[in-house]
PDB file of C-alpha atoms in Angstrom:
ATOM      1  CA  GLN I 191     187.537  79.793  59.022  1.00  0.00           C
ATOM      2  CA  VAL I 192     185.933  82.990  60.409  1.00  0.00           C
ATOM      3  CA  HIS I 193     185.535  86.105  58.246  1.00  0.00           C
ATOM      4  CA  LEU I 194     184.309  89.411  59.709  1.00  0.00           C
ATOM      5  CA  VAL I 195     182.712  92.025  57.487  1.00  0.00           C
ATOM      6  CA  GLU I 196     182.575  95.453  59.072  1.00  0.00           C
ATOM      7  CA  SER I 197     180.840  98.640  57.955  1.00  0.00           C
ATOM      8  CA  GLY I 198     179.237 101.833  59.194  1.00  0.00           C
ATOM      9  CA  GLY I 199     182.005 104.337  59.783  1.00  0.00           C
ATOM     10  CA  GLY I 200     181.846 107.948  58.662  1.00  0.00           C
ATOM     11  CA  LEU I 201     182.081 111.618  59.502  1.00  0.00           C
ATOM     12  CA  VAL I 202     179.683 113.186  61.958  1.00  0.00           C
ATOM     13  CA  GLN I 203     179.450 116.311  64.084  1.00  0.00           C
ATOM     14  CA  ALA I 204     179.776 116.190  67.856  1.00  0.00           C
ATOM     15  CA  GLY I 205     176.521 115.044  69.410  1.00  0.00           C
ATOM     16  CA  GLY I 206     175.611 112.914  66.398  1.00  0.00           C
ATOM     17  CA  SER I 207     175.234 109.161  66.017  1.00  0.00           C
ATOM     18  CA  LEU I 208     176.561 106.300  63.962  1.00  0.00           C
ATOM     19  CA  ARG I 209     175.873 102.537  63.914  1.00  0.00           C
ATOM     20  CA  LEU I 210     178.640 100.099  63.141  1.00  0.00           C
ATOM     21  CA  SER I 211     177.919  96.576  61.904  1.00  0.00           C
ATOM     22  CA  CYS I 212     180.024  93.386  61.939  1.00  0.00           C
ATOM     23  CA  THR I 213     178.762  90.213  60.290  1.00  0.00           C
ATOM     24  CA  VAL I 214     180.336  86.846  60.997  1.00  0.00           C
ATOM     25  CA  PHE I 215     180.747  84.377  58.148  1.00  0.00           C
ATOM     26  CA  GLY I 216     182.167  80.851  58.064  1.00  0.00           C
ATOM     27  CA  ARG I 217     181.419  79.765  61.628  1.00  0.00           C
ATOM     28  CA  THR I 218     180.338  76.156  61.851  1.00  0.00           C
ATOM     29  CA  SER I 219     180.063  75.743  65.608  1.00  0.00           C
ATOM     30  CA  GLY I 220     180.526  77.462  68.953  1.00  0.00           C
ATOM     31  CA  THR I 221     178.071  80.293  68.435  1.00  0.00           C
ATOM     32  CA  ALA I 222     176.608  79.940  71.904  1.00  0.00           C
ATOM     33  CA  THR I 223     179.931  80.626  73.587  1.00  0.00           C
ATOM     34  CA  MET I 224     181.170  83.286  71.174  1.00  0.00           C
ATOM     35  CA  ALA I 225     182.427  86.644  72.375  1.00  0.00           C
ATOM     36  CA  MET I 226     182.289  89.701  70.105  1.00  0.00           C
ATOM     37  CA  GLY I 227     184.169  92.884  70.854  1.00  0.00           C
ATOM     38  CA  TRP I 228     184.651  96.363  69.540  1.00  0.00           C
ATOM     39  CA  PHE I 229     188.005  98.149  69.831  1.00  0.00           C
ATOM     40  CA  ARG I 230     189.287 101.463  68.590  1.00  0.00           C
ATOM     41  CA  GLN I 231     192.677 102.966  67.822  1.00  0.00           C
ATOM     42  CA  ALA I 232     193.453 106.656  67.446  1.00  0.00           C
ATOM     43  CA  PRO I 233     196.645 107.883  65.703  1.00  0.00           C
ATOM     44  CA  GLY I 234     199.648 107.327  67.941  1.00  0.00           C
ATOM     45  CA  GLN I 235     197.576 105.458  70.510  1.00  0.00           C
ATOM     46  CA  GLU I 236     197.253 101.868  71.636  1.00  0.00           C
ATOM     47  CA  ARG I 237     194.220  99.833  70.590  1.00  0.00           C
ATOM     48  CA  GLU I 238     191.514 100.484  73.205  1.00  0.00           C
ATOM     49  CA  PHE I 239     188.596  98.331  74.335  1.00  0.00           C
ATOM     50  CA  VAL I 240     185.137  99.762  73.672  1.00  0.00           C
ATOM     51  CA  ALA I 241     182.478  97.072  74.253  1.00  0.00           C
ATOM     52  CA  ALA I 242     181.831  93.339  74.169  1.00  0.00           C
ATOM     53  CA  ILE I 243     178.825  91.001  74.075  1.00  0.00           C
ATOM     54  CA  ARG I 244     178.258  87.305  74.634  1.00  0.00           C
ATOM     55  CA  TRP I 245     176.056  85.504  72.118  1.00  0.00           C
ATOM     56  CA  SER I 246     174.445  83.270  74.719  1.00  0.00           C
ATOM     57  CA  GLY I 247     172.833  85.181  77.536  1.00  0.00           C
ATOM     58  CA  GLY I 248     173.560  88.628  76.201  1.00  0.00           C
ATOM     59  CA  ASP I 249     176.191  89.626  78.787  1.00  0.00           C
ATOM     60  CA  THR I 250     177.825  92.925  77.933  1.00  0.00           C
ATOM     61  CA  ASN I 251     180.862  94.900  78.979  1.00  0.00           C
ATOM     62  CA  TYR I 252     181.646  98.582  78.283  1.00  0.00           C
ATOM     63  CA  ALA I 253     184.599 100.894  78.684  1.00  0.00           C
ATOM     64  CA  ASP I 254     183.912 103.688  81.129  1.00  0.00           C
ATOM     65  CA  SER I 255     184.493 106.304  78.431  1.00  0.00           C
ATOM     66  CA  VAL I 256     181.523 105.068  76.366  1.00  0.00           C
ATOM     67  CA  LYS I 257     179.094 103.650  78.947  1.00  0.00           C
ATOM     68  CA  GLY I 258     175.754 105.345  78.635  1.00  0.00           C
ATOM     69  CA  ARG I 259     176.469 106.574  75.126  1.00  0.00           C
ATOM     70  CA  PHE I 260     177.256 103.427  73.160  1.00  0.00           C
ATOM     71  CA  ALA I 261     175.246 100.218  73.016  1.00  0.00           C
ATOM     72  CA  ILE I 262     176.360  96.838  71.695  1.00  0.00           C
ATOM     73  CA  SER I 263     173.704  94.422  70.417  1.00  0.00           C
ATOM     74  CA  LYS I 264     173.344  91.349  68.226  1.00  0.00           C
ATOM     75  CA  ASP I 265     171.056  89.733  65.703  1.00  0.00           C
ATOM     76  CA  ASN I 266     171.476  85.974  65.867  1.00  0.00           C
ATOM     77  CA  ALA I 267     169.568  85.334  62.616  1.00  0.00           C
ATOM     78  CA  LYS I 268     171.852  87.700  60.699  1.00  0.00           C
ATOM     79  CA  MET I 269     174.968  86.718  62.627  1.00  0.00           C
ATOM     80  CA  THR I 270     175.638  90.395  63.037  1.00  0.00           C
ATOM     81  CA  VAL I 271     176.829  92.524  65.979  1.00  0.00           C
ATOM     82  CA  TYR I 272     176.111  96.247  66.124  1.00  0.00           C
ATOM     83  CA  LEU I 273     177.651  99.152  67.939  1.00  0.00           C
ATOM     84  CA  GLN I 274     175.219 102.039  68.244  1.00  0.00           C
ATOM     85  CA  MET I 275     177.175 105.193  69.034  1.00  0.00           C
ATOM     86  CA  ASN I 276     175.266 108.185  70.341  1.00  0.00           C
ATOM     87  CA  THR I 277     176.279 111.594  71.676  1.00  0.00           C
ATOM     88  CA  LEU I 278     179.572 111.228  69.850  1.00  0.00           C
ATOM     89  CA  LYS I 279     182.509 113.377  70.980  1.00  0.00           C
ATOM     90  CA  PRO I 280     185.692 114.376  69.137  1.00  0.00           C
ATOM     91  CA  GLU I 281     187.576 112.092  71.533  1.00  0.00           C
ATOM     92  CA  ASP I 282     185.707 109.161  69.935  1.00  0.00           C
ATOM     93  CA  THR I 283     187.577 109.724  66.631  1.00  0.00           C
ATOM     94  CA  ALA I 284     189.463 106.557  65.770  1.00  0.00           C
ATOM     95  CA  VAL I 285     189.583 103.483  63.559  1.00  0.00           C
ATOM     96  CA  TYR I 286     187.062 101.048  64.969  1.00  0.00           C
ATOM     97  CA  TYR I 287     187.621  97.300  64.774  1.00  0.00           C
ATOM     98  CA  CYS I 288     185.309  94.365  65.444  1.00  0.00           C
ATOM     99  CA  ALA I 289     186.744  91.190  66.857  1.00  0.00           C
ATOM    100  CA  ALA I 290     185.560  87.644  67.557  1.00  0.00           C
ATOM    101  CA  ASP I 291     186.627  84.877  69.929  1.00  0.00           C
ATOM    102  CA  ARG I 292     185.269  81.426  70.420  1.00  0.00           C
ATOM    103  CA  ASN I 293     184.610  81.931  74.126  1.00  0.00           C
ATOM    104  CA  TRP I 294     183.308  84.599  76.430  1.00  0.00           C
ATOM    105  CA  SER I 295     185.624  84.943  79.426  1.00  0.00           C
ATOM    106  CA  TRP I 296     186.823  87.347  82.111  1.00  0.00           C
ATOM    107  CA  ASP I 297     189.336  88.972  79.789  1.00  0.00           C
ATOM    108  CA  VAL I 298     186.987  90.284  77.106  1.00  0.00           C
ATOM    109  CA  ARG I 299     188.609  93.744  77.466  1.00  0.00           C
ATOM    110  CA  THR I 300     191.977  92.407  76.314  1.00  0.00           C
ATOM    111  CA  ALA I 301     192.660  92.682  72.553  1.00  0.00           C
ATOM    112  CA  GLY I 302     195.035  89.724  72.659  1.00  0.00           C
ATOM    113  CA  LYS I 303     192.177  87.387  73.569  1.00  0.00           C
ATOM    114  CA  TYR I 304     190.486  87.719  70.174  1.00  0.00           C
ATOM    115  CA  ASP I 305     191.353  85.434  67.271  1.00  0.00           C
ATOM    116  CA  TYR I 306     189.545  87.222  64.427  1.00  0.00           C
ATOM    117  CA  TRP I 307     189.409  90.860  63.402  1.00  0.00           C
ATOM    118  CA  GLY I 308     187.557  93.012  60.929  1.00  0.00           C
ATOM    119  CA  GLN I 309     189.291  95.385  58.540  1.00  0.00           C
ATOM    120  CA  GLY I 310     188.587  98.536  60.570  1.00  0.00           C
ATOM    121  CA  THR I 311     186.377 101.485  59.762  1.00  0.00           C
ATOM    122  CA  GLN I 312     187.143 105.162  60.290  1.00  0.00           C
ATOM    123  CA  VAL I 313     184.952 107.202  62.647  1.00  0.00           C
ATOM    124  CA  THR I 314     185.609 110.921  62.651  1.00  0.00           C
ATOM    125  CA  VAL I 315     183.766 113.288  64.957  1.00  0.00           C
ATOM    126  CA  SER I 316     184.103 116.997  64.264  1.00  0.00           C
ATOM    127  CA  SER I 317     183.680 119.695  66.901  1.00  0.00           C
TER     128      SER I 317
END
């Protein structure tokens, strides 16, 4: 029913920037209440919350480790969510995943909340 197409990963030096994109296809209703999230997973680590945004109202939530460096945004016409990543650090190296849920709620930081996931894209930051 919902298909997420993710892109934008790559290799950058510390201090550089990348922008990830995630486009939603197949949604027929519920856009106003949709929650979109970004998560990341490094080798041997658990999947970690990065950022989330609500389609209606633009509410956002960020992990402390990325606040002030990363920015989540959306383009309603393109049905696309972006993660602008600036001042990247080697610690940001991970596979990044976008996720979608039909509702924005208090638990947007919890991976288990989300029903749909992108394929993941590798972000590597060299020192």
